[in-house]
Coordinates of C-alpha atoms in Angstrom, one line a residue:
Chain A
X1 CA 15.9 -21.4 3.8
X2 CA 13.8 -23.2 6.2
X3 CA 11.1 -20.4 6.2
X4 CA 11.4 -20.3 2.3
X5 CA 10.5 -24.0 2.2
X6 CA 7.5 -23.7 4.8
X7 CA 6.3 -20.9 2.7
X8 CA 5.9 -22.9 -0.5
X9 CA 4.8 -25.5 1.6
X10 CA 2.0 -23.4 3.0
X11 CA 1.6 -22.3 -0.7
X12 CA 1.0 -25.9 -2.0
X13 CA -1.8 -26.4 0.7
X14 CA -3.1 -23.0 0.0
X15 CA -3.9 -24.5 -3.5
X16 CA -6.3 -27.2 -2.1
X17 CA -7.9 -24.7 -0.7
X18 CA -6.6 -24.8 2.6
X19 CA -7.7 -22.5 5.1
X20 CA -5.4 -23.2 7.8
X21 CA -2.5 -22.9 5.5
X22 CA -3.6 -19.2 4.9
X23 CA -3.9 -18.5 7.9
X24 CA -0.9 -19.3 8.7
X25 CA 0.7 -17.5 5.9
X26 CA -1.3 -14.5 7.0
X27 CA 0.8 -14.4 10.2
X28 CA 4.2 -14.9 8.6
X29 CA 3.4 -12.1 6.3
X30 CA 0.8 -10.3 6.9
X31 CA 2.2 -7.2 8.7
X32 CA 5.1 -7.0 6.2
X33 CA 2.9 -6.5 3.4
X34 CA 0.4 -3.9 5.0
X35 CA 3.7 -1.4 5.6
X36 CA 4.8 -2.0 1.9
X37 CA 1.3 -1.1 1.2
X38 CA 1.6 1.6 3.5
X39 CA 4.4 3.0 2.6
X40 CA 2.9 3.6 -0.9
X41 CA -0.7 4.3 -1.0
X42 CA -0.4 6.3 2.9
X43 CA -4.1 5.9 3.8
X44 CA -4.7 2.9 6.4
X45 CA -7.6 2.2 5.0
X46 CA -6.8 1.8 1.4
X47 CA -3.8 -0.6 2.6
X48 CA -5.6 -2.7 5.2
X49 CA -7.9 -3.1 2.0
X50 CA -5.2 -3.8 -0.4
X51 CA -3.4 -6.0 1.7
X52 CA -6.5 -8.5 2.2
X53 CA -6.9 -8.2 -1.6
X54 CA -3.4 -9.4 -1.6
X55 CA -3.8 -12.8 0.0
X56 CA -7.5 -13.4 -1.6
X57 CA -4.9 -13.4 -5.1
X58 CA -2.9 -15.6 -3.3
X59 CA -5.6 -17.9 -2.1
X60 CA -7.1 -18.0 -6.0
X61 CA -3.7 -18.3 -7.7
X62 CA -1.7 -20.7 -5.2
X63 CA -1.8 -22.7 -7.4
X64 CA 0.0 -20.9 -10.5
X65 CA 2.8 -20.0 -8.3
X66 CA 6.5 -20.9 -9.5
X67 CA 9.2 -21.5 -7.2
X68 CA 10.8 -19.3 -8.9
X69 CA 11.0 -16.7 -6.5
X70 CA 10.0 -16.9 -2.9
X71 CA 6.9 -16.3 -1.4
X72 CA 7.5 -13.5 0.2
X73 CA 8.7 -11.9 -3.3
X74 CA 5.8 -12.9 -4.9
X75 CA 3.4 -11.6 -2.1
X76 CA 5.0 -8.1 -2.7
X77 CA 5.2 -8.2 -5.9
X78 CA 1.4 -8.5 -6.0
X79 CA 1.4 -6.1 -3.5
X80 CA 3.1 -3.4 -5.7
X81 CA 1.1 -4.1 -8.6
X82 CA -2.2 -3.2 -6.6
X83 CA -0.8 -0.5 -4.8
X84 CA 0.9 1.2 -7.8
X85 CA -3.1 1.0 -9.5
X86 CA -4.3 2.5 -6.7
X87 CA -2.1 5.3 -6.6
X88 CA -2.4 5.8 -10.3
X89 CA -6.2 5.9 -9.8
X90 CA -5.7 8.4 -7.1
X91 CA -3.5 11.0 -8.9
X92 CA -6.0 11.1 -11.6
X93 CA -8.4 12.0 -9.8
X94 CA -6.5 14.5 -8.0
X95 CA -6.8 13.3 -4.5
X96 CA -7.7 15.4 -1.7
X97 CA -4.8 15.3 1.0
X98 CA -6.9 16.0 3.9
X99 CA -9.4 13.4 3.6
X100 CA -10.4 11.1 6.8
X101 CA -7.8 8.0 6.8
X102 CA -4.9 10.1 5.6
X103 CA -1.7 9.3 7.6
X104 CA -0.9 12.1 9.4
X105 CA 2.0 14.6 7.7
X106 CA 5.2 14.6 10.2
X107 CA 5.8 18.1 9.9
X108 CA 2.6 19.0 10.9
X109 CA 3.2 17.1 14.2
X110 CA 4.3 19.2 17.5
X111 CA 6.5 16.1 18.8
X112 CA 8.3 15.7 15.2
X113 CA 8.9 19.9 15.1
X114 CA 10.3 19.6 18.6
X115 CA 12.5 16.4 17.7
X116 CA 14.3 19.0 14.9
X117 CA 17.7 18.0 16.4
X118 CA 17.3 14.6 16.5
X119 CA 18.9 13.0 13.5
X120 CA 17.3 9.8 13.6
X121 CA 14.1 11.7 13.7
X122 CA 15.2 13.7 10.5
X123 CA 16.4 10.5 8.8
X124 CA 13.0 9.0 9.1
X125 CA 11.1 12.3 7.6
X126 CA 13.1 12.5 5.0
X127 CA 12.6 8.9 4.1
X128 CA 9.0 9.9 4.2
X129 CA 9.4 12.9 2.0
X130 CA 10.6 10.8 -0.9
X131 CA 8.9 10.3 -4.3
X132 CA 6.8 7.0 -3.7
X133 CA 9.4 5.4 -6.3
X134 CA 12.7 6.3 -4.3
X135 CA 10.6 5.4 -0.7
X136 CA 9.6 1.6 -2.4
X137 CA 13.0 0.9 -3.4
X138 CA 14.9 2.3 -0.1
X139 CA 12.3 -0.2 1.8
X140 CA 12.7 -3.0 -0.4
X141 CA 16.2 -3.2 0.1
X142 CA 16.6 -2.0 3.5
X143 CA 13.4 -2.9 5.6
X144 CA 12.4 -6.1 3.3
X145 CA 16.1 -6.8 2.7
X146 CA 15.5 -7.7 -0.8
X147 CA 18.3 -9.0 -3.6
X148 CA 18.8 -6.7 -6.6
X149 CA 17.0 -9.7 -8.7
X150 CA 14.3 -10.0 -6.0
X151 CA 14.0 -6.0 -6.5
X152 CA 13.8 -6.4 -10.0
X153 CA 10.8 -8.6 -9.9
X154 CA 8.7 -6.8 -7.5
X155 CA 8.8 -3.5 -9.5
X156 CA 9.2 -5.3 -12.5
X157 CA 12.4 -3.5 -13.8
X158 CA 16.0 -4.2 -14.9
X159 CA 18.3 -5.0 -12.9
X160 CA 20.7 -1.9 -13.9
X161 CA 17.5 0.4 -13.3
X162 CA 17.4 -1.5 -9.7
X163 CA 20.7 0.1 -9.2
X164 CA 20.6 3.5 -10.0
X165 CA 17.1 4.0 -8.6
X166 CA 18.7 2.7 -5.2
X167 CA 21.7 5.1 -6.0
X168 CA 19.6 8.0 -6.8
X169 CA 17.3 7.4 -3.8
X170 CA 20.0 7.7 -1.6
X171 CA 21.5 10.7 -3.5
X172 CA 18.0 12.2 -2.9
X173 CA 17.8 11.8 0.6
X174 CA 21.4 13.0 1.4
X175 CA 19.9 16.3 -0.4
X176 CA 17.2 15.9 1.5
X177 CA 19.4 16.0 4.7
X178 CA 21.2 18.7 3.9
X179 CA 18.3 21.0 3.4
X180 CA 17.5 19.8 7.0
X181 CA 21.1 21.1 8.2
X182 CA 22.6 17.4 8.2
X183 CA 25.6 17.4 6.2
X184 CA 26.3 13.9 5.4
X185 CA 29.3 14.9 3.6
X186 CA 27.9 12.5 0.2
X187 CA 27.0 12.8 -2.3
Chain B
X1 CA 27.2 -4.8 -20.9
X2 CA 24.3 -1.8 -21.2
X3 CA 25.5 2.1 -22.4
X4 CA 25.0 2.6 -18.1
X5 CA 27.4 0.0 -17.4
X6 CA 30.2 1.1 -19.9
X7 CA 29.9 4.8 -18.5
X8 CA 30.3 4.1 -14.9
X9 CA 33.7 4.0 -12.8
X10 CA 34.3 1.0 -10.9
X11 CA 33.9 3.3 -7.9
X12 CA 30.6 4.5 -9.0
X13 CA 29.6 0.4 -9.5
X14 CA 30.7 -0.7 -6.5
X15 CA 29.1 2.3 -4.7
X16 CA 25.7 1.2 -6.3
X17 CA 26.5 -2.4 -4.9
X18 CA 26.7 -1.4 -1.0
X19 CA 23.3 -1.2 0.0
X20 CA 23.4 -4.8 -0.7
X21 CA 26.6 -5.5 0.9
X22 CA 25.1 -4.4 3.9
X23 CA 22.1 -6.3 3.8
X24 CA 24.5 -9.9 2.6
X25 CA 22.2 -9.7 -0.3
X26 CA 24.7 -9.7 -3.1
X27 CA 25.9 -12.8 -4.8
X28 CA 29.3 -14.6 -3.9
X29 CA 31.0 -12.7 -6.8
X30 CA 29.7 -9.1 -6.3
X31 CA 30.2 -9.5 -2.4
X32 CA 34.1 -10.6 -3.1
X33 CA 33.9 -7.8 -6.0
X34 CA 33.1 -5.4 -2.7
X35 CA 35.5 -6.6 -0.2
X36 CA 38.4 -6.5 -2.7
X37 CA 37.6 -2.9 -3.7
X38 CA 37.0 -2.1 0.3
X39 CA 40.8 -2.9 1.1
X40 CA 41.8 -1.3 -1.6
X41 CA 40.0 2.2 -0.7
X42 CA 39.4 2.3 3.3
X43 CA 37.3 5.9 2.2
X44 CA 34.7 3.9 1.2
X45 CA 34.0 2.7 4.4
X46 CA 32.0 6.4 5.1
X47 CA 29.6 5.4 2.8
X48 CA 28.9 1.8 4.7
X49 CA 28.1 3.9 8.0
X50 CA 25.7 6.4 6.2
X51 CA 24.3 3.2 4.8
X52 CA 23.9 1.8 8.5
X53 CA 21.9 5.3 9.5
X54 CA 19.8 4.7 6.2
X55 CA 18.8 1.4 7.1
X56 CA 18.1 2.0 10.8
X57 CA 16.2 5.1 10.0
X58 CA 13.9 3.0 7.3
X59 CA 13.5 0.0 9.8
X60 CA 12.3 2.2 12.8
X61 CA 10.2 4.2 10.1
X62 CA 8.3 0.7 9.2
X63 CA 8.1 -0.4 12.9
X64 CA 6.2 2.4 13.6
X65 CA 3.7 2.1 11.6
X66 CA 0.4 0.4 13.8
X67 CA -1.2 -2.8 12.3
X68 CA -4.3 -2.3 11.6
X69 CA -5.6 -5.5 10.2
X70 CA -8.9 -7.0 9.3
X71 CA -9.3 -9.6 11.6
X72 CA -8.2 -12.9 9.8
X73 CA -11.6 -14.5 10.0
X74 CA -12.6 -11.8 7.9
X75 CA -10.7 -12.2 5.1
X76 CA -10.6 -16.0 5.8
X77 CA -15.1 -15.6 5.3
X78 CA -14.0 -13.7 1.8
X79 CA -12.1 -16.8 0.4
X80 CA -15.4 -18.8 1.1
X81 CA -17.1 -16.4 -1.9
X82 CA -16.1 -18.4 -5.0
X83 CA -13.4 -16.3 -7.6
X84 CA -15.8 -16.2 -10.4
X85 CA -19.6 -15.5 -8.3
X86 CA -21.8 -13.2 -9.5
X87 CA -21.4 -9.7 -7.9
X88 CA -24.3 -7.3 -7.0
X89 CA -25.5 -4.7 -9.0
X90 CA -23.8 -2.9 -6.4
X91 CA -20.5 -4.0 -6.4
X92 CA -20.5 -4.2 -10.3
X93 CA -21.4 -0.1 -10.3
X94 CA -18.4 0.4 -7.9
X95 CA -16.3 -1.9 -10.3
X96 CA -17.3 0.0 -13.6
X97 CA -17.1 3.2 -11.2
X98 CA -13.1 2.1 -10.9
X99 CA -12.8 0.7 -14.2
X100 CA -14.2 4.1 -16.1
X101 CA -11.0 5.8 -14.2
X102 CA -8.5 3.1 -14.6
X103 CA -9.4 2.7 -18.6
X104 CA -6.5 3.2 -21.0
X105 CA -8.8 6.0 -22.9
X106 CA -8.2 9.7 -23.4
X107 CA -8.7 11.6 -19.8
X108 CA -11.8 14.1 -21.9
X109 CA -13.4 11.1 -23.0
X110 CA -12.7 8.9 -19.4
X111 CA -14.0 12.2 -17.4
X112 CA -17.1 12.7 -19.3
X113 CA -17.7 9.2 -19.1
X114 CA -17.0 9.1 -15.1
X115 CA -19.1 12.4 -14.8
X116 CA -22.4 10.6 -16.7
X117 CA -22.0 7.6 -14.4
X118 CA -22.2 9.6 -11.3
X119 CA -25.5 11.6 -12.7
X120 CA -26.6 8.1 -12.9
X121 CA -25.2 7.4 -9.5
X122 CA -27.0 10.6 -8.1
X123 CA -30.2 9.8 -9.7
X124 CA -30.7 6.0 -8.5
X125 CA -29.7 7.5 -5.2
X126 CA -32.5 10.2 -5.2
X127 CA -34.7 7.6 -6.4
X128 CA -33.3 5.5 -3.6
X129 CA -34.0 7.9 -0.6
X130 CA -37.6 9.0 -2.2
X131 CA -38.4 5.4 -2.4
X132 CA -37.2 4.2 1.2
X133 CA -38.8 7.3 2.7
X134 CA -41.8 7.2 1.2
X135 CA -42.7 3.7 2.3
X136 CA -40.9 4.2 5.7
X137 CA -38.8 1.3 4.9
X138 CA -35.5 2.9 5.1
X139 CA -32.3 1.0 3.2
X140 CA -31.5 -1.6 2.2
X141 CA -28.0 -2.9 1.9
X142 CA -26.1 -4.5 -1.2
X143 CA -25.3 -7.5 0.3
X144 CA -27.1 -10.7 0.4
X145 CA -26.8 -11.9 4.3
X146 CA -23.8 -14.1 5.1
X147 CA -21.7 -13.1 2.2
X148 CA -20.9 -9.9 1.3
X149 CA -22.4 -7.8 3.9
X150 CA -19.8 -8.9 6.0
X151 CA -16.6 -7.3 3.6
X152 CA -17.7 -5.5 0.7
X153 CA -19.0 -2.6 0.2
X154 CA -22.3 -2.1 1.4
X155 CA -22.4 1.7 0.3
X156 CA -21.5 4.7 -1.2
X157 CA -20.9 8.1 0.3
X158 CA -19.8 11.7 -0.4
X159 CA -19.4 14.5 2.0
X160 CA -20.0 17.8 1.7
X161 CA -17.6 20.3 1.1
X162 CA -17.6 21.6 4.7
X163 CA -17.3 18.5 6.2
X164 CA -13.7 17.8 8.0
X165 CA -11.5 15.2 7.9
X166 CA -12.0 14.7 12.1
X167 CA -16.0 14.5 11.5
X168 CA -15.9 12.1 9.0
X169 CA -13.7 9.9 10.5
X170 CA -15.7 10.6 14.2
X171 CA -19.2 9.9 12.3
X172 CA -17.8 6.7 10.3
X173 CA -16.5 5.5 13.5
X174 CA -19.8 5.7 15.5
X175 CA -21.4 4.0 13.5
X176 CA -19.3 1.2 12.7
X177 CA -18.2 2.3 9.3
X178 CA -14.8 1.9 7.6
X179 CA -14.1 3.6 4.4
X180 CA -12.5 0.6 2.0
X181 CA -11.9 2.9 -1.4
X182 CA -12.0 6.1 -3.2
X183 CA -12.2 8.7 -3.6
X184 CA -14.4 7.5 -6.7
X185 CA -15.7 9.8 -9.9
X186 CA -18.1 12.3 -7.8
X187 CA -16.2 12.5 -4.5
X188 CA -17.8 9.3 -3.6
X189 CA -16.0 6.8 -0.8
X190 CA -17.5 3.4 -0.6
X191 CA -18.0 2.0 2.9
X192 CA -18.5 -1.2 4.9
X193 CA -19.7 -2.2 7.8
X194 CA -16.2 -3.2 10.7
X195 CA -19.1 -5.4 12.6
X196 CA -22.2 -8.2 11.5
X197 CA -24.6 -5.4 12.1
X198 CA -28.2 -6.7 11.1
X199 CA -30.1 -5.3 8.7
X200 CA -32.0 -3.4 10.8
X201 CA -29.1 -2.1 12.5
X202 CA -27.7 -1.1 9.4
X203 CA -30.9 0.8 8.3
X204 CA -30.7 3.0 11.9
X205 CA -27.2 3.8 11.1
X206 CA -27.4 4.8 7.7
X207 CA -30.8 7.2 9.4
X208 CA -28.3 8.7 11.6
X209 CA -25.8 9.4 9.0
X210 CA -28.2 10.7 6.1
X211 CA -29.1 12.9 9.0
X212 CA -26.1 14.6 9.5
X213 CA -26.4 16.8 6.2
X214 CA -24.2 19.4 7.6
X215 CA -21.4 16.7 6.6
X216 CA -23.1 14.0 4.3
X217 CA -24.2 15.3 0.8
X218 CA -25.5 11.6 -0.6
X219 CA -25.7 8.3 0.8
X220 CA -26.2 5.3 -1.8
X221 CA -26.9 2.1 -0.8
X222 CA -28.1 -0.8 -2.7
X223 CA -29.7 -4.3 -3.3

């Protein structure tokens, strides 16, 4: 609570223009939003640049922020918004996989082949093998530890469709599993 | 209560509820809701654990992943440029470049559209190169010193169809080049400088790269 209140703090100071205050935002948050980024648009590039587009909307709309949520909600819910249009942007154009930034694809890594046993290991590529929907949602809620409401207002959906896109992103990646040789023994 | 709602089982709601049980996210209500069903059916205590391996697996997954930041006094110089300035001509082409793709029109009409701007893109770029070499002067960058040479865009570039993933990346990175977007309509990538190179040390680098035309098929740069 005492974080949530420095935040809107920050937030308020952010509006006048303060530079300090952003800076200090930056490293509350920073590093949080660049892996949601990550997670969706998978080029470093792209997120280091959608991440600093990120706080330059915060810096120019601090001042039409509502308490309503908390800062950190906000600043992924802007976040996902960008993100989303650049992936959108991306699949119309039919994006070439193999151009220079691309995150590197586990499977094609020697270390990840030899780590087949490891469940851990599997657990993590299969998060990674998720649609970019089910990957959002499973971080969301596990990594950023985010309510069903916060949820909802980040991707901007009902609260129900919070729900079974969790339950269904977890029913994926049980199936996922289990083409991998790790019976969970669910769904 | 939706049509979703009035089809599920109480074990099916409850089940869509754990994730946030696990995470203390739920409400007092739904969390209560929870334990009550949990004493009731110790089975359902399997699915906390394979939430626990879920969550550990997604945690490590996002630890891993490297910052790799702009350094805060670069994005600190960008809230110094005033929301509403006026952009380059160069910034405004890779703008209308993003906007032709991103328009709510139909894809044969958004193409065609995307495919005339890069012809026009191609052409101010031949025009560009015949102009600079002719009067030895090299390029010359977007940017107006101090403001935008330092984070946006300075240029364009596309690569040629042999050109590998490895080589672009080695030949961006030796000369201090970070691609920001694209791909954009013509297999263009728009670049910036990662250091305050001058504009004379800009003009060598962009020399070096034009000459590489075993990977570089068009460099455009602007003012």
């Amino acid at each position: 609570m005492q974080d949530q209140t420095d935040d809107r703090t920050l937030i308020t100071r952010i509006a006048g223009q303060d530079q300090a205050a952003l800076r200090a935002l930056l490293g509350r948050h920073q590093l949080r939003v660049y892996r949601f980024v990550l997670r969706i648009v998978r080029r470093e590039a792209v997120a280091e640049e959608v991440t600093n587009e990120v706080f330059l909307e915060a810096w120019r709309n601090a001042g039409s922020y509502e308490a309503r949520s908390s800062v950190g909600t906000w600043l992924l819910s802007i976040a996902h918004n960008r993100a989303v249009s650049v992936m959108r942007r991306r699949r119309e154009e039919a994006i070439d996989e193999e151009s220079a930034g691309a995150i590197a694809d586990d499977g094609d890594d020697p270390e990840v082949a030899a780590q087949k046993l490891d469940k851990a290991a599997q657990m993590r590529r299969c998060i990674g093998e998720l649609s970019a929907e089910h990957r959002t949602i499973i971080d969301l809620v596990y990594y950023h530890e985010k309510s069903i409401n916060e949820v909802s207002e980040i991707l901007g959906i009902p609260l129900n469709t919070v729900k079974t896109r969790m339950f269904y992103a977890r029913k994926k990646l049980s199936e996922l599993l289990a083409a991998a040789g790790i019976d969970r023994g669910w769904p | 209560m939706s049509g979703i709602d009035e089809q599920l089982s109480e074990r099916e709601e409850i089940e869509m509820l754990l994730p946030w049980y696990m995470t203390g996210r739920l409400d007092e209500a739904d969390m209560a809701r929870v334990e009550a069903y949990l004493e009731q059916h110790p089975d359902m205590h399997h699915q906390l654990a394979l939430i626990a391996e879920e969550q550990t697996g997604t945690i490590e997954g996002n630890e891993a992943i490297q910052p790799r930041l702009a350094s805060v006094a670069s994005l600190l110089a960008r809230t110094e440029t005033p929301a509403g300035a006026a952009k380059s001509w160069f910034a405004g082409l890779i703008d209308g470049l993003k906007s032709l793709v991103e328009a709510p029109t139909p894809g044969a009409v958004r193409w065609a559209a995307a495919a005339a701007a890069v012809i026009i893109c191609l052409q101010a770029a031949a025009l560009g190169t015949l102009l600079t070499q002719d009067s030895g002067g090299g390029y010359q960058t977007a940017s107006r010193p101090g403001v935008e040479a330092d984070h946006g865009a300075v240029a364009l570039i596309a690569f040629t169809d042999k050109a590998a993933a490895a080589d672009i990346t080695r030949v961006l990175a030796d000369n201090r080049l970070r691609m920001v977007d694209g791909p954009l309509p013509g297999g263009f990538y728009s670049v910036r400088f990662e250091d305050h190179a001058t504009g004379d040390e800009q003009r060598k680098r962009f020399d070096a790269i034009l000459a590489r035309k075993d990977l570089i098929r068009a460099v455009m740069t602007g003012r």
